[in-house]
PDB file of C-alpha atoms in Angstrom:
ATOM      1  CA  UNK A   1     -20.015  48.185  22.163  1.00  0.00           C
ATOM      2  CA  UNK A   2     -19.954  47.363  18.467  1.00  0.00           C
ATOM      3  CA  UNK A   3     -18.777  44.118  18.660  1.00  0.00           C
ATOM      4  CA  UNK A   4     -20.574  40.716  18.201  1.00  0.00           C
ATOM      5  CA  UNK A   5     -22.819  40.292  21.517  1.00  0.00           C
ATOM      6  CA  UNK A   6     -23.941  36.770  22.875  1.00  0.00           C
ATOM      7  CA  UNK A   7     -26.480  36.181  25.783  1.00  0.00           C
ATOM      8  CA  UNK A   8     -26.384  34.709  28.199  1.00  0.00           C
ATOM      9  CA  UNK A   9     -22.781  34.121  28.831  1.00  0.00           C
ATOM     10  CA  UNK A  10     -23.218  31.274  30.947  1.00  0.00           C
ATOM     11  CA  UNK A  11     -26.170  28.661  31.217  1.00  0.00           C
ATOM     12  CA  UNK A  12     -26.362  25.710  33.443  1.00  0.00           C
ATOM     13  CA  UNK A  13     -28.891  23.655  33.133  1.00  0.00           C
ATOM     14  CA  UNK A  14     -30.512  19.870  34.007  1.00  0.00           C
ATOM     15  CA  UNK A  15     -30.330  17.423  31.485  1.00  0.00           C
ATOM     16  CA  UNK A  16     -33.477  17.252  28.896  1.00  0.00           C
ATOM     17  CA  UNK A  17     -34.279  20.983  29.440  1.00  0.00           C
ATOM     18  CA  UNK A  18     -34.516  23.171  26.311  1.00  0.00           C
ATOM     19  CA  UNK A  19     -32.207  26.411  26.486  1.00  0.00           C
ATOM     20  CA  UNK A  20     -31.761  29.108  24.086  1.00  0.00           C
ATOM     21  CA  UNK A  21     -28.784  31.742  23.303  1.00  0.00           C
ATOM     22  CA  UNK A  22     -29.029  34.828  21.274  1.00  0.00           C
ATOM     23  CA  UNK A  23     -26.426  36.502  19.335  1.00  0.00           C
ATOM     24  CA  UNK A  24     -26.558  40.306  18.130  1.00  0.00           C
ATOM     25  CA  UNK A  25     -24.137  40.709  15.200  1.00  0.00           C
ATOM     26  CA  UNK A  26     -22.417  44.058  14.374  1.00  0.00           C
ATOM     27  CA  UNK A  27     -25.026  45.851  12.863  1.00  0.00           C
ATOM     28  CA  UNK A  28     -23.863  46.085   9.086  1.00  0.00           C
ATOM     29  CA  UNK A  29     -22.916  42.720   8.946  1.00  0.00           C
ATOM     30  CA  UNK A  30     -25.368  40.436   6.736  1.00  0.00           C
ATOM     31  CA  UNK A  31     -23.720  37.175   7.455  1.00  0.00           C
ATOM     32  CA  UNK A  32     -23.995  35.326  10.881  1.00  0.00           C
ATOM     33  CA  UNK A  33     -22.470  31.891  12.201  1.00  0.00           C
ATOM     34  CA  UNK A  34     -23.139  29.740  14.932  1.00  0.00           C
ATOM     35  CA  UNK A  35     -20.142  27.541  15.902  1.00  0.00           C
ATOM     36  CA  UNK A  36     -19.536  25.176  19.156  1.00  0.00           C
ATOM     37  CA  UNK A  37     -16.061  25.002  20.841  1.00  0.00           C
ATOM     38  CA  UNK A  38     -14.901  22.162  23.403  1.00  0.00           C
ATOM     39  CA  UNK A  39     -11.996  22.177  25.551  1.00  0.00           C
ATOM     40  CA  UNK A  40      -8.826  21.377  23.166  1.00  0.00           C
ATOM     41  CA  UNK A  41     -10.818  21.815  19.871  1.00  0.00           C
ATOM     42  CA  UNK A  42     -11.342  24.412  17.224  1.00  0.00           C
ATOM     43  CA  UNK A  43     -14.830  25.895  16.582  1.00  0.00           C
ATOM     44  CA  UNK A  44     -16.986  22.983  14.790  1.00  0.00           C
ATOM     45  CA  UNK A  45     -19.247  25.005  12.478  1.00  0.00           C
ATOM     46  CA  UNK A  46     -23.000  24.774  13.316  1.00  0.00           C
ATOM     47  CA  UNK A  47     -24.977  26.597  10.832  1.00  0.00           C
ATOM     48  CA  UNK A  48     -24.909  30.115   8.960  1.00  0.00           C
ATOM     49  CA  UNK A  49     -27.318  32.740   7.883  1.00  0.00           C
ATOM     50  CA  UNK A  50     -27.058  35.195   5.244  1.00  0.00           C
ATOM     51  CA  UNK A  51     -29.662  38.226   6.088  1.00  0.00           C
ATOM     52  CA  UNK A  52     -32.240  35.879   7.305  1.00  0.00           C
ATOM     53  CA  UNK A  53     -31.883  33.039   5.059  1.00  0.00           C
ATOM     54  CA  UNK A  54     -30.352  29.800   6.708  1.00  0.00           C
ATOM     55  CA  UNK A  55     -27.879  28.818   3.999  1.00  0.00           C
ATOM     56  CA  UNK A  56     -25.873  26.137   5.442  1.00  0.00           C
ATOM     57  CA  UNK A  57     -26.202  23.472   8.094  1.00  0.00           C
ATOM     58  CA  UNK A  58     -23.978  21.225   9.585  1.00  0.00           C
ATOM     59  CA  UNK A  59     -24.788  17.486   8.851  1.00  0.00           C
ATOM     60  CA  UNK A  60     -23.546  16.649  12.265  1.00  0.00           C
ATOM     61  CA  UNK A  61     -25.926  19.201  13.920  1.00  0.00           C
ATOM     62  CA  UNK A  62     -28.806  16.795  15.739  1.00  0.00           C
ATOM     63  CA  UNK A  63     -32.604  17.645  15.135  1.00  0.00           C
ATOM     64  CA  UNK A  64     -32.528  18.773  18.661  1.00  0.00           C
ATOM     65  CA  UNK A  65     -30.563  21.808  17.496  1.00  0.00           C
ATOM     66  CA  UNK A  66     -32.680  25.121  15.851  1.00  0.00           C
ATOM     67  CA  UNK A  67     -31.550  28.391  14.658  1.00  0.00           C
ATOM     68  CA  UNK A  68     -33.604  31.492  13.332  1.00  0.00           C
ATOM     69  CA  UNK A  69     -32.682  34.770  12.214  1.00  0.00           C
ATOM     70  CA  UNK A  70     -36.451  35.921  11.602  1.00  0.00           C
ATOM     71  CA  UNK A  71     -35.608  39.859  10.571  1.00  0.00           C
ATOM     72  CA  UNK A  72     -31.860  39.508   9.349  1.00  0.00           C
ATOM     73  CA  UNK A  73     -30.718  40.954  12.582  1.00  0.00           C
ATOM     74  CA  UNK A  74     -30.338  39.072  15.782  1.00  0.00           C
ATOM     75  CA  UNK A  75     -30.459  35.280  15.979  1.00  0.00           C
ATOM     76  CA  UNK A  76     -31.168  32.674  18.056  1.00  0.00           C
ATOM     77  CA  UNK A  77     -29.842  28.952  18.758  1.00  0.00           C
ATOM     78  CA  UNK A  78     -32.071  26.450  20.592  1.00  0.00           C
ATOM     79  CA  UNK A  79     -31.307  23.108  21.933  1.00  0.00           C
ATOM     80  CA  UNK A  80     -34.159  21.023  23.021  1.00  0.00           C
ATOM     81  CA  UNK A  81     -33.860  18.238  25.317  1.00  0.00           C
ATOM     82  CA  UNK A  82     -30.474  18.718  25.935  1.00  0.00           C
ATOM     83  CA  UNK A  83     -27.797  16.030  26.486  1.00  0.00           C
ATOM     84  CA  UNK A  84     -24.270  15.966  28.844  1.00  0.00           C
ATOM     85  CA  UNK A  85     -22.481  15.880  25.299  1.00  0.00           C
ATOM     86  CA  UNK A  86     -23.950  19.661  24.360  1.00  0.00           C
ATOM     87  CA  UNK A  87     -21.980  21.072  27.035  1.00  0.00           C
ATOM     88  CA  UNK A  88     -19.572  23.481  25.099  1.00  0.00           C
ATOM     89  CA  UNK A  89     -19.096  27.333  24.299  1.00  0.00           C
ATOM     90  CA  UNK A  90     -21.401  28.076  21.772  1.00  0.00           C
ATOM     91  CA  UNK A  91     -20.044  30.996  19.573  1.00  0.00           C
ATOM     92  CA  UNK A  92     -21.708  33.097  17.238  1.00  0.00           C
ATOM     93  CA  UNK A  93     -19.575  35.434  14.654  1.00  0.00           C
ATOM     94  CA  UNK A  94     -20.905  37.690  11.906  1.00  0.00           C
ATOM     95  CA  UNK A  95     -18.890  38.973   8.656  1.00  0.00           C
ATOM     96  CA  UNK A  96     -19.726  41.108   5.534  1.00  0.00           C
ATOM     97  CA  UNK A  97     -20.205  39.895   2.322  1.00  0.00           C
ATOM     98  CA  UNK A  98     -16.992  40.390   0.328  1.00  0.00           C
ATOM     99  CA  UNK A  99     -17.253  41.213  -3.467  1.00  0.00           C
ATOM    100  CA  UNK A 100     -15.701  38.167  -4.506  1.00  0.00           C
ATOM    101  CA  UNK A 101     -17.464  35.127  -5.235  1.00  0.00           C
ATOM    102  CA  UNK A 102     -16.732  32.292  -2.913  1.00  0.00           C
ATOM    103  CA  UNK A 103     -14.562  34.338  -0.804  1.00  0.00           C
ATOM    104  CA  UNK A 104     -15.374  34.369   2.767  1.00  0.00           C
ATOM    105  CA  UNK A 105     -14.804  37.268   5.062  1.00  0.00           C
ATOM    106  CA  UNK A 106     -13.172  37.710   8.177  1.00  0.00           C
ATOM    107  CA  UNK A 107     -15.160  36.317  11.436  1.00  0.00           C
ATOM    108  CA  UNK A 108     -15.745  38.820  13.923  1.00  0.00           C
ATOM    109  CA  UNK A 109     -16.834  36.407  17.069  1.00  0.00           C
ATOM    110  CA  UNK A 110     -18.646  37.297  20.034  1.00  0.00           C
ATOM    111  CA  UNK A 111     -17.581  35.676  23.466  1.00  0.00           C
ATOM    112  CA  UNK A 112     -19.513  33.017  23.423  1.00  0.00           C
ATOM    113  CA  UNK A 113     -22.240  31.534  25.273  1.00  0.00           C
ATOM    114  CA  UNK A 114     -20.819  28.824  27.764  1.00  0.00           C
ATOM    115  CA  UNK A 115     -23.588  25.912  28.506  1.00  0.00           C
ATOM    116  CA  UNK A 116     -23.133  23.189  31.021  1.00  0.00           C
ATOM    117  CA  UNK A 117     -25.526  20.577  30.944  1.00  0.00           C
ATOM    118  CA  UNK A 118     -25.666  18.446  34.451  1.00  0.00           C
TER     119      UNK A 118
ATOM    120  CA  UNK B   1      -9.792  12.471   6.911  1.00  0.00           C
ATOM    121  CA  UNK B   2     -10.359  15.719   8.727  1.00  0.00           C
ATOM    122  CA  UNK B   3     -11.114  18.980   6.509  1.00  0.00           C
ATOM    123  CA  UNK B   4      -8.325  21.017   8.416  1.00  0.00           C
ATOM    124  CA  UNK B   5      -5.407  19.121  10.145  1.00  0.00           C
ATOM    125  CA  UNK B   6      -2.820  20.609  12.376  1.00  0.00           C
ATOM    126  CA  UNK B   7      -0.196  19.597  14.726  1.00  0.00           C
ATOM    127  CA  UNK B   8      -1.558  20.295  18.029  1.00  0.00           C
ATOM    128  CA  UNK B   9       1.745  21.054  20.016  1.00  0.00           C
ATOM    129  CA  UNK B  10       2.263  22.530  22.428  1.00  0.00           C
ATOM    130  CA  UNK B  11       5.447  24.374  20.922  1.00  0.00           C
ATOM    131  CA  UNK B  12       7.230  25.931  24.083  1.00  0.00           C
ATOM    132  CA  UNK B  13       9.908  28.183  22.677  1.00  0.00           C
ATOM    133  CA  UNK B  14      12.282  31.005  24.399  1.00  0.00           C
ATOM    134  CA  UNK B  15      11.571  34.490  23.571  1.00  0.00           C
ATOM    135  CA  UNK B  16      13.361  35.594  20.589  1.00  0.00           C
ATOM    136  CA  UNK B  17      12.907  32.091  18.579  1.00  0.00           C
ATOM    137  CA  UNK B  18      11.651  31.522  15.404  1.00  0.00           C
ATOM    138  CA  UNK B  19       8.789  29.273  15.102  1.00  0.00           C
ATOM    139  CA  UNK B  20       6.476  27.534  12.433  1.00  0.00           C
ATOM    140  CA  UNK B  21       3.134  26.021  12.302  1.00  0.00           C
ATOM    141  CA  UNK B  22       1.873  23.978   9.589  1.00  0.00           C
ATOM    142  CA  UNK B  23      -1.445  22.648   8.526  1.00  0.00           C
ATOM    143  CA  UNK B  24      -3.052  20.623   5.828  1.00  0.00           C
ATOM    144  CA  UNK B  25      -6.639  20.704   4.141  1.00  0.00           C
ATOM    145  CA  UNK B  26      -8.370  18.528   2.368  1.00  0.00           C
ATOM    146  CA  UNK B  27     -11.042  20.412  -0.001  1.00  0.00           C
ATOM    147  CA  UNK B  28      -8.644  21.286  -3.101  1.00  0.00           C
ATOM    148  CA  UNK B  29     -11.505  23.488  -4.211  1.00  0.00           C
ATOM    149  CA  UNK B  30     -11.255  25.847  -1.187  1.00  0.00           C
ATOM    150  CA  UNK B  31     -10.342  29.551  -1.993  1.00  0.00           C
ATOM    151  CA  UNK B  32     -10.264  31.258   1.340  1.00  0.00           C
ATOM    152  CA  UNK B  33      -7.446  30.619   3.842  1.00  0.00           C
ATOM    153  CA  UNK B  34      -6.583  32.382   7.183  1.00  0.00           C
ATOM    154  CA  UNK B  35      -4.973  31.981  10.766  1.00  0.00           C
ATOM    155  CA  UNK B  36      -6.734  32.919  13.741  1.00  0.00           C
ATOM    156  CA  UNK B  37      -5.375  33.433  17.088  1.00  0.00           C
ATOM    157  CA  UNK B  38      -7.206  32.256  20.266  1.00  0.00           C
ATOM    158  CA  UNK B  39      -5.945  33.293  23.677  1.00  0.00           C
ATOM    159  CA  UNK B  40      -7.077  31.261  26.708  1.00  0.00           C
ATOM    160  CA  UNK B  41     -10.735  31.343  27.502  1.00  0.00           C
ATOM    161  CA  UNK B  42     -11.396  34.169  24.911  1.00  0.00           C
ATOM    162  CA  UNK B  43     -12.966  34.352  21.291  1.00  0.00           C
ATOM    163  CA  UNK B  44     -10.859  33.457  18.103  1.00  0.00           C
ATOM    164  CA  UNK B  45      -9.799  36.528  16.578  1.00  0.00           C
ATOM    165  CA  UNK B  46      -8.637  37.035  12.937  1.00  0.00           C
ATOM    166  CA  UNK B  47      -4.306  36.908  12.516  1.00  0.00           C
ATOM    167  CA  UNK B  48      -4.051  37.200   8.829  1.00  0.00           C
ATOM    168  CA  UNK B  49      -5.405  36.389   5.548  1.00  0.00           C
ATOM    169  CA  UNK B  50      -3.438  33.750   3.387  1.00  0.00           C
ATOM    170  CA  UNK B  51      -2.880  34.752  -0.196  1.00  0.00           C
ATOM    171  CA  UNK B  52      -1.502  32.672  -2.908  1.00  0.00           C
ATOM    172  CA  UNK B  53       1.669  34.532  -3.206  1.00  0.00           C
ATOM    173  CA  UNK B  54       2.582  34.502   0.457  1.00  0.00           C
ATOM    174  CA  UNK B  55       2.205  37.639   2.519  1.00  0.00           C
ATOM    175  CA  UNK B  56       3.807  38.954   5.688  1.00  0.00           C
ATOM    176  CA  UNK B  57       2.491  41.162   8.237  1.00  0.00           C
ATOM    177  CA  UNK B  58       5.372  42.093  10.714  1.00  0.00           C
ATOM    178  CA  UNK B  59       6.989  39.262  12.565  1.00  0.00           C
ATOM    179  CA  UNK B  60       4.525  36.929  10.677  1.00  0.00           C
ATOM    180  CA  UNK B  61       4.294  35.275   7.636  1.00  0.00           C
ATOM    181  CA  UNK B  62       1.940  33.145   5.959  1.00  0.00           C
ATOM    182  CA  UNK B  63       2.451  30.805   2.670  1.00  0.00           C
ATOM    183  CA  UNK B  64       0.367  28.713   0.955  1.00  0.00           C
ATOM    184  CA  UNK B  65       0.652  25.663  -1.187  1.00  0.00           C
ATOM    185  CA  UNK B  66      -2.162  24.738  -3.170  1.00  0.00           C
ATOM    186  CA  UNK B  67      -0.560  21.629  -5.200  1.00  0.00           C
ATOM    187  CA  UNK B  68       0.130  20.204  -1.535  1.00  0.00           C
ATOM    188  CA  UNK B  69      -2.761  21.580   0.076  1.00  0.00           C
ATOM    189  CA  UNK B  70      -0.602  23.277   2.762  1.00  0.00           C
ATOM    190  CA  UNK B  71      -0.745  26.429   4.557  1.00  0.00           C
ATOM    191  CA  UNK B  72       2.393  27.615   6.931  1.00  0.00           C
ATOM    192  CA  UNK B  73       2.673  30.245   9.351  1.00  0.00           C
ATOM    193  CA  UNK B  74       6.175  31.703  10.632  1.00  0.00           C
ATOM    194  CA  UNK B  75       6.765  33.548  13.569  1.00  0.00           C
ATOM    195  CA  UNK B  76      10.019  35.261  14.007  1.00  0.00           C
ATOM    196  CA  UNK B  77      11.568  37.181  17.103  1.00  0.00           C
ATOM    197  CA  UNK B  78       8.899  35.441  19.386  1.00  0.00           C
ATOM    198  CA  UNK B  79       7.428  37.657  22.201  1.00  0.00           C
ATOM    199  CA  UNK B  80       5.930  36.534  25.267  1.00  0.00           C
ATOM    200  CA  UNK B  81       2.318  37.899  24.039  1.00  0.00           C
ATOM    201  CA  UNK B  82       2.486  35.547  21.032  1.00  0.00           C
ATOM    202  CA  UNK B  83       1.316  32.631  23.617  1.00  0.00           C
ATOM    203  CA  UNK B  84      -1.948  31.432  22.459  1.00  0.00           C
ATOM    204  CA  UNK B  85      -3.573  29.148  20.227  1.00  0.00           C
ATOM    205  CA  UNK B  86      -3.180  29.505  16.220  1.00  0.00           C
ATOM    206  CA  UNK B  87      -6.290  28.359  14.389  1.00  0.00           C
ATOM    207  CA  UNK B  88      -5.748  27.226  10.708  1.00  0.00           C
ATOM    208  CA  UNK B  89      -9.130  28.236   9.063  1.00  0.00           C
ATOM    209  CA  UNK B  90     -10.188  27.007   5.715  1.00  0.00           C
ATOM    210  CA  UNK B  91     -13.669  27.509   3.916  1.00  0.00           C
ATOM    211  CA  UNK B  92     -15.516  24.360   3.908  1.00  0.00           C
ATOM    212  CA  UNK B  93     -16.179  21.964   1.178  1.00  0.00           C
ATOM    213  CA  UNK B  94     -19.074  22.804  -1.285  1.00  0.00           C
ATOM    214  CA  UNK B  95     -19.467  26.212   0.839  1.00  0.00           C
ATOM    215  CA  UNK B  96     -17.884  29.747  -0.252  1.00  0.00           C
ATOM    216  CA  UNK B  97     -18.558  31.274   3.188  1.00  0.00           C
ATOM    217  CA  UNK B  98     -18.628  28.882   6.092  1.00  0.00           C
ATOM    218  CA  UNK B  99     -15.081  28.307   7.183  1.00  0.00           C
ATOM    219  CA  UNK B 100     -13.893  25.305   8.832  1.00  0.00           C
ATOM    220  CA  UNK B 101     -11.423  25.692  11.791  1.00  0.00           C
ATOM    221  CA  UNK B 102      -8.206  23.316  12.736  1.00  0.00           C
ATOM    222  CA  UNK B 103      -8.131  21.866  16.470  1.00  0.00           C
ATOM    223  CA  UNK B 104      -5.594  24.764  16.688  1.00  0.00           C
ATOM    224  CA  UNK B 105      -1.745  24.732  17.722  1.00  0.00           C
ATOM    225  CA  UNK B 106      -0.638  25.901  21.000  1.00  0.00           C
ATOM    226  CA  UNK B 107       2.399  28.007  21.471  1.00  0.00           C
ATOM    227  CA  UNK B 108       3.847  28.924  24.704  1.00  0.00           C
ATOM    228  CA  UNK B 109       6.781  31.820  24.371  1.00  0.00           C
ATOM    229  CA  UNK B 110       8.932  31.360  27.665  1.00  0.00           C
ATOM    230  CA  UNK B 111      11.278  34.108  28.952  1.00  0.00           C
TER     231      UNK B 111
END
């Protein structure tokens, strides 16, 4: 399977615990994105990487959230001291750089990691 | 004001009908526009890009009005399989590459 893969698919945790999600993008894609989606809402941007550099992070993102992409391949998203409001689907997507400056490429999404905080 | 706004619907239409969705965006400097489709409990997938001159892909037509900061999607001859949520997507303020999604418009095509 050469699509975007995410692990784990489901995570149930107690409030206050730390959780980590992993994303493996499509191998030739150099951009990697994290989004969060709750029921009835569209995906909400969290952060994105170009290769290993984290180029943008949402101002809405709490300091409890951190993402890394150490070798420009897979990425991890860690949530520390989880809260019930963190319950959501965490979507990872990857894309290929396009030739035109400022033009975004098609995002290919993984199936997501669903987090439930009790 | 939200960066991308859509009517959430739901739109309930019979098979064969024509249906149109609208979307407005707030960033006048945006350059990239898309419609994504999301089936229930699935990940979003690209339906089509939206070009300045308007573009068509089979039964789907997308239009962009930069002056009004407005995007539309027209679906002709609706099929049952078109039932899904349609997400309007625009690149974010001050960012060429991060995409901002609307809440989505829900479409249900009935027999």
